[in-house]
Amino acid sequence: LPLPSSTLRMMKVLIALASLLALSAGQLNTLTNTQELDPAGNFRLNWEVLPGTGDIVLEIVANATGWVSLEIVTDDGKYADVIFAGFNDETQSGYIEDWSLEWVPGTVPGEGSHLLPIPDESKDVILQTASFTAPTTTIRVKRSLNTGDYYDVPFHSGQMPIGWSYSTSDAYDSVHAAA
């Protein structure tokens, strides 16, 4: 028996959707850039600019049992856009925050500290995946290269200053174990 035309249309839509999902998944599974940010090998950043989208996918792989953060720093080093994320073992789910912070220069060049991070009212980071398999936390996020948000540092080609930290706790106010 021939299928009704509505069923054939639905099958075509499902096939097209499956192809689109496979293409999207392929883009997100292949991150061609990687950089060890911690000399001890406890914090790695993988990334890929998604062609034609104006978006970047960032993946943090850290030897951390709590939260992780990635600070995208302005070229002058005075300000940072903070991606704060983790995987909560109790809820078995990932979490993400979009924050910013100001750096206070130290008396020695290249040294300093930062003020407490403040939440960004415009949430411009999308959590894609989060997982924890002892001892590694893996967080994958997507963001526009340039969000247009005053509190977000635009990505540009070439080298950019990046900060990182992680904690042994999921508590927002816990001090980092390494940075």
mmCIF file of N, CA and C in Angstrom, residues 15-80:
data_model
loop_
_atom_site.group_PDB
_atom_site.id
_atom_site.type_symbol
_atom_site.label_atom_id
_atom_site.label_comp_id
_atom_site.label_asym_id
_atom_site.label_seq_id
_atom_site.Cartn_x
_atom_site.Cartn_y
_atom_site.Cartn_z
ATOM 1 N N ILE A 15 14.177 12.960 8.082
ATOM 2 C CA ILE A 15 15.476 12.668 7.471
ATOM 3 C C ILE A 15 16.320 13.935 7.414
ATOM 4 N N ALA A 16 15.717 15.046 7.016
ATOM 5 C CA ALA A 16 16.449 16.320 6.968
ATOM 6 C C ALA A 16 16.905 16.731 8.364
ATOM 7 N N LEU A 17 16.038 16.567 9.344
ATOM 8 C CA LEU A 17 16.382 16.922 10.729
ATOM 9 C C LEU A 17 17.509 16.033 11.249
ATOM 10 N N ALA A 18 17.458 14.755 10.968
ATOM 11 C CA ALA A 18 18.517 13.838 11.407
ATOM 12 C C ALA A 18 19.853 14.237 10.786
ATOM 13 N N SER A 19 19.850 14.626 9.514
ATOM 14 C CA SER A 19 21.081 15.069 8.848
ATOM 15 C C SER A 19 21.630 16.324 9.504
ATOM 16 N N LEU A 20 20.748 17.265 9.800
ATOM 17 C CA LEU A 20 21.157 18.514 10.440
ATOM 18 C C LEU A 20 21.740 18.241 11.828
ATOM 19 N N LEU A 21 21.099 17.383 12.600
ATOM 20 C CA LEU A 21 21.599 17.035 13.932
ATOM 21 C C LEU A 21 22.956 16.343 13.843
ATOM 22 N N ALA A 22 23.129 15.482 12.871
ATOM 23 C CA ALA A 22 24.418 14.803 12.706
ATOM 24 C C ALA A 22 25.504 15.808 12.359
ATOM 25 N N LEU A 23 25.189 16.783 11.498
ATOM 26 C CA LEU A 23 26.161 17.812 11.139
ATOM 27 C C LEU A 23 26.521 18.640 12.365
ATOM 28 N N SER A 24 25.525 19.053 13.149
ATOM 29 C CA SER A 24 25.773 19.846 14.351
ATOM 30 C C SER A 24 26.602 19.070 15.355
ATOM 31 N N ALA A 25 26.270 17.816 15.556
ATOM 32 C CA ALA A 25 27.021 17.000 16.507
ATOM 33 C C ALA A 25 28.461 16.852 16.044
ATOM 34 N N GLY A 26 28.661 16.697 14.746
ATOM 35 C CA GLY A 26 30.012 16.578 14.214
ATOM 36 C C GLY A 26 30.819 17.836 14.465
ATOM 37 N N GLN A 27 30.198 18.987 14.313
ATOM 38 C CA GLN A 27 30.899 20.241 14.568
ATOM 39 C C GLN A 27 31.334 20.312 16.024
ATOM 40 N N LEU A 28 30.496 19.878 16.928
ATOM 41 C CA LEU A 28 30.793 20.007 18.343
ATOM 42 C C LEU A 28 31.752 18.936 18.840
ATOM 43 N N ASN A 29 31.864 17.814 18.128
ATOM 44 C CA ASN A 29 32.752 16.756 18.589
ATOM 45 C C ASN A 29 34.193 16.969 18.152
ATOM 46 N N THR A 30 34.421 17.811 17.169
ATOM 47 C CA THR A 30 35.766 18.009 16.646
ATOM 48 C C THR A 30 36.261 19.395 17.037
ATOM 49 N N LEU A 31 37.032 19.450 18.103
ATOM 50 C CA LEU A 31 37.633 20.708 18.529
ATOM 51 C C LEU A 31 39.110 20.617 18.173
ATOM 52 N N THR A 32 39.518 21.377 17.173
ATOM 53 C CA THR A 32 40.852 21.199 16.599
ATOM 54 C C THR A 32 41.952 21.957 17.325
ATOM 55 N N ASN A 33 41.600 22.870 18.209
ATOM 56 C CA ASN A 33 42.606 23.653 18.929
ATOM 57 C C ASN A 33 42.667 23.216 20.379
ATOM 58 N N THR A 34 43.868 23.159 20.927
ATOM 59 C CA THR A 34 44.029 22.763 22.321
ATOM 60 C C THR A 34 45.231 23.472 22.925
ATOM 61 N N GLN A 35 45.125 23.781 24.211
ATOM 62 C CA GLN A 35 46.234 24.425 24.917
ATOM 63 C C GLN A 35 46.187 23.988 26.377
ATOM 64 N N GLU A 36 47.308 23.461 26.865
ATOM 65 C CA GLU A 36 47.438 23.176 28.288
ATOM 66 C C GLU A 36 47.672 24.520 28.975
ATOM 67 N N LEU A 37 46.778 24.915 29.863
ATOM 68 C CA LEU A 37 46.926 26.195 30.554
ATOM 69 C C LEU A 37 47.707 26.045 31.851
ATOM 70 N N ASP A 38 47.673 24.854 32.430
ATOM 71 C CA ASP A 38 48.391 24.578 33.676
ATOM 72 C C ASP A 38 49.653 23.783 33.348
ATOM 73 N N PRO A 39 50.828 24.289 33.724
ATOM 74 C CA PRO A 39 52.065 23.544 33.445
ATOM 75 C C PRO A 39 52.058 22.128 34.044
ATOM 76 N N ALA A 40 51.291 21.911 35.111
ATOM 77 C CA ALA A 40 51.220 20.587 35.733
ATOM 78 C C ALA A 40 50.247 19.656 34.993
ATOM 79 N N GLY A 41 49.561 20.171 33.963
ATOM 80 C CA GLY A 41 48.653 19.345 33.173
ATOM 81 C C GLY A 41 47.282 19.146 33.776
ATOM 82 N N ASN A 42 46.874 20.014 34.707
ATOM 83 C CA ASN A 42 45.575 19.866 35.364
ATOM 84 C C ASN A 42 44.455 20.702 34.754
ATOM 85 N N PHE A 43 44.745 21.496 33.720
ATOM 86 C CA PHE A 43 43.713 22.358 33.142
ATOM 87 C C PHE A 43 44.023 22.561 31.663
ATOM 88 N N ARG A 44 43.176 21.983 30.813
ATOM 89 C CA ARG A 44 43.345 22.096 29.365
ATOM 90 C C ARG A 44 42.137 22.785 28.751
ATOM 91 N N LEU A 45 42.387 23.620 27.763
ATOM 92 C CA LEU A 45 41.321 24.290 27.014
ATOM 93 C C LEU A 45 41.363 23.787 25.584
ATOM 94 N N ASN A 46 40.229 23.288 25.107
ATOM 95 C CA ASN A 46 40.045 22.916 23.706
ATOM 96 C C ASN A 46 39.031 23.889 23.126
ATOM 97 N N TRP A 47 39.166 24.235 21.847
ATOM 98 C CA TRP A 47 38.196 25.153 21.253
ATOM 99 C C TRP A 47 38.119 24.987 19.754
ATOM 100 N N GLU A 48 37.008 25.499 19.218
ATOM 101 C CA GLU A 48 36.772 25.485 17.782
ATOM 102 C C GLU A 48 35.851 26.653 17.450
ATOM 103 N N VAL A 49 36.246 27.442 16.472
ATOM 104 C CA VAL A 49 35.359 28.477 15.942
ATOM 105 C C VAL A 49 34.460 27.776 14.933
ATOM 106 N N LEU A 50 33.148 27.915 15.091
ATOM 107 C CA LEU A 50 32.208 27.266 14.182
ATOM 108 C C LEU A 50 32.082 28.107 12.912
ATOM 109 N N PRO A 51 32.522 27.583 11.783
ATOM 110 C CA PRO A 51 32.534 28.353 10.534
ATOM 111 C C PRO A 51 31.162 28.931 10.181
ATOM 112 N N GLY A 52 31.178 30.196 9.787
ATOM 113 C CA GLY A 52 29.963 30.847 9.311
ATOM 114 C C GLY A 52 28.940 31.190 10.369
ATOM 115 N N THR A 53 29.256 31.006 11.653
ATOM 116 C CA THR A 53 28.259 31.249 12.699
ATOM 117 C C THR A 53 28.595 32.436 13.590
ATOM 118 N N GLY A 54 29.876 32.797 13.681
ATOM 119 C CA GLY A 54 30.283 33.826 14.634
ATOM 120 C C GLY A 54 30.347 33.295 16.052
ATOM 121 N N ASP A 55 30.323 31.969 16.215
ATOM 122 C CA ASP A 55 30.338 31.337 17.534
ATOM 123 C C ASP A 55 31.622 30.555 17.746
ATOM 124 N N ILE A 56 31.945 30.351 19.007
ATOM 125 C CA ILE A 56 33.079 29.527 19.403
ATOM 126 C C ILE A 56 32.594 28.514 20.435
ATOM 127 N N VAL A 57 33.112 27.297 20.346
ATOM 128 C CA VAL A 57 32.854 26.268 21.348
ATOM 129 C C VAL A 57 34.131 26.136 22.161
ATOM 130 N N LEU A 58 33.996 26.196 23.470
ATOM 131 C CA LEU A 58 35.115 26.060 24.395
ATOM 132 C C LEU A 58 34.886 24.828 25.251
ATOM 133 N N GLU A 59 35.927 24.050 25.455
ATOM 134 C CA GLU A 59 35.826 22.880 26.314
ATOM 135 C C GLU A 59 36.939 22.938 27.349
ATOM 136 N N ILE A 60 36.546 22.904 28.600
ATOM 137 C CA ILE A 60 37.482 22.891 29.721
ATOM 138 C C ILE A 60 37.584 21.455 30.213
ATOM 139 N N VAL A 61 38.806 20.960 30.322
ATOM 140 C CA VAL A 61 39.052 19.628 30.871
ATOM 141 C C VAL A 61 40.007 19.834 32.044
ATOM 142 N N ALA A 62 39.504 19.637 33.258
ATOM 143 C CA ALA A 62 40.295 19.961 34.441
ATOM 144 C C ALA A 62 40.294 18.809 35.440
ATOM 145 N N ASN A 63 41.414 18.659 36.100
ATOM 146 C CA ASN A 63 41.547 17.694 37.185
ATOM 147 C C ASN A 63 40.937 18.359 38.423
ATOM 148 N N ALA A 64 39.610 18.383 38.462
ATOM 149 C CA ALA A 64 38.900 19.142 39.491
ATOM 150 C C ALA A 64 37.640 18.409 39.920
ATOM 151 N N THR A 65 37.381 18.413 41.212
ATOM 152 C CA THR A 65 36.167 17.794 41.733
ATOM 153 C C THR A 65 35.066 18.809 41.977
ATOM 154 N N GLY A 66 35.350 20.090 41.806
ATOM 155 C CA GLY A 66 34.352 21.141 42.019
ATOM 156 C C GLY A 66 34.209 22.019 40.785
ATOM 157 N N TRP A 67 34.001 23.298 41.004
ATOM 158 C CA TRP A 67 33.809 24.230 39.901
ATOM 159 C C TRP A 67 35.122 24.490 39.157
ATOM 160 N N VAL A 68 34.960 24.993 37.922
ATOM 161 C CA VAL A 68 36.093 25.438 37.111
ATOM 162 C C VAL A 68 35.751 26.826 36.590
ATOM 163 N N SER A 69 36.779 27.617 36.290
ATOM 164 C CA SER A 69 36.507 28.917 35.675
ATOM 165 C C SER A 69 37.559 29.219 34.629
ATOM 166 N N LEU A 70 37.109 29.910 33.618
ATOM 167 C CA LEU A 70 37.975 30.370 32.540
ATOM 168 C C LEU A 70 37.780 31.870 32.440
ATOM 169 N N GLU A 71 38.887 32.595 32.498
ATOM 170 C CA GLU A 71 38.821 34.052 32.424
ATOM 171 C C GLU A 71 39.398 34.492 31.079
ATOM 172 N N ILE A 72 38.578 35.145 30.273
ATOM 173 C CA ILE A 72 39.007 35.694 28.995
ATOM 174 C C ILE A 72 39.362 37.144 29.286
ATOM 175 N N VAL A 73 40.640 37.465 29.206
ATOM 176 C CA VAL A 73 41.173 38.718 29.718
ATOM 177 C C VAL A 73 41.397 39.713 28.578
ATOM 178 N N THR A 74 41.142 40.986 28.865
ATOM 179 C CA THR A 74 41.441 42.028 27.880
ATOM 180 C C THR A 74 42.949 42.056 27.632
ATOM 181 N N ASP A 75 43.347 42.548 26.469
ATOM 182 C CA ASP A 75 44.769 42.577 26.115
ATOM 183 C C ASP A 75 45.596 43.389 27.106
ATOM 184 N N ASP A 76 44.978 44.410 27.742
ATOM 185 C CA ASP A 76 45.727 45.204 28.724
ATOM 186 C C ASP A 76 45.735 44.556 30.111
ATOM 187 N N GLY A 77 45.007 43.436 30.269
ATOM 188 C CA GLY A 77 45.035 42.684 31.515
ATOM 189 C C GLY A 77 44.259 43.278 32.665
ATOM 190 N N LYS A 78 43.412 44.277 32.413
ATOM 191 C CA LYS A 78 42.708 44.947 33.509
ATOM 192 C C LYS A 78 41.319 44.382 33.803
ATOM 193 N N TYR A 79 40.794 43.577 32.905
ATOM 194 C CA TYR A 79 39.408 43.155 33.017
ATOM 195 C C TYR A 79 39.271 41.748 32.439
ATOM 196 N N ALA A 80 38.356 40.949 32.982
ATOM 197 C CA ALA A 80 38.143 39.595 32.469
ATOM 198 C C ALA A 80 36.663 39.235 32.441
#
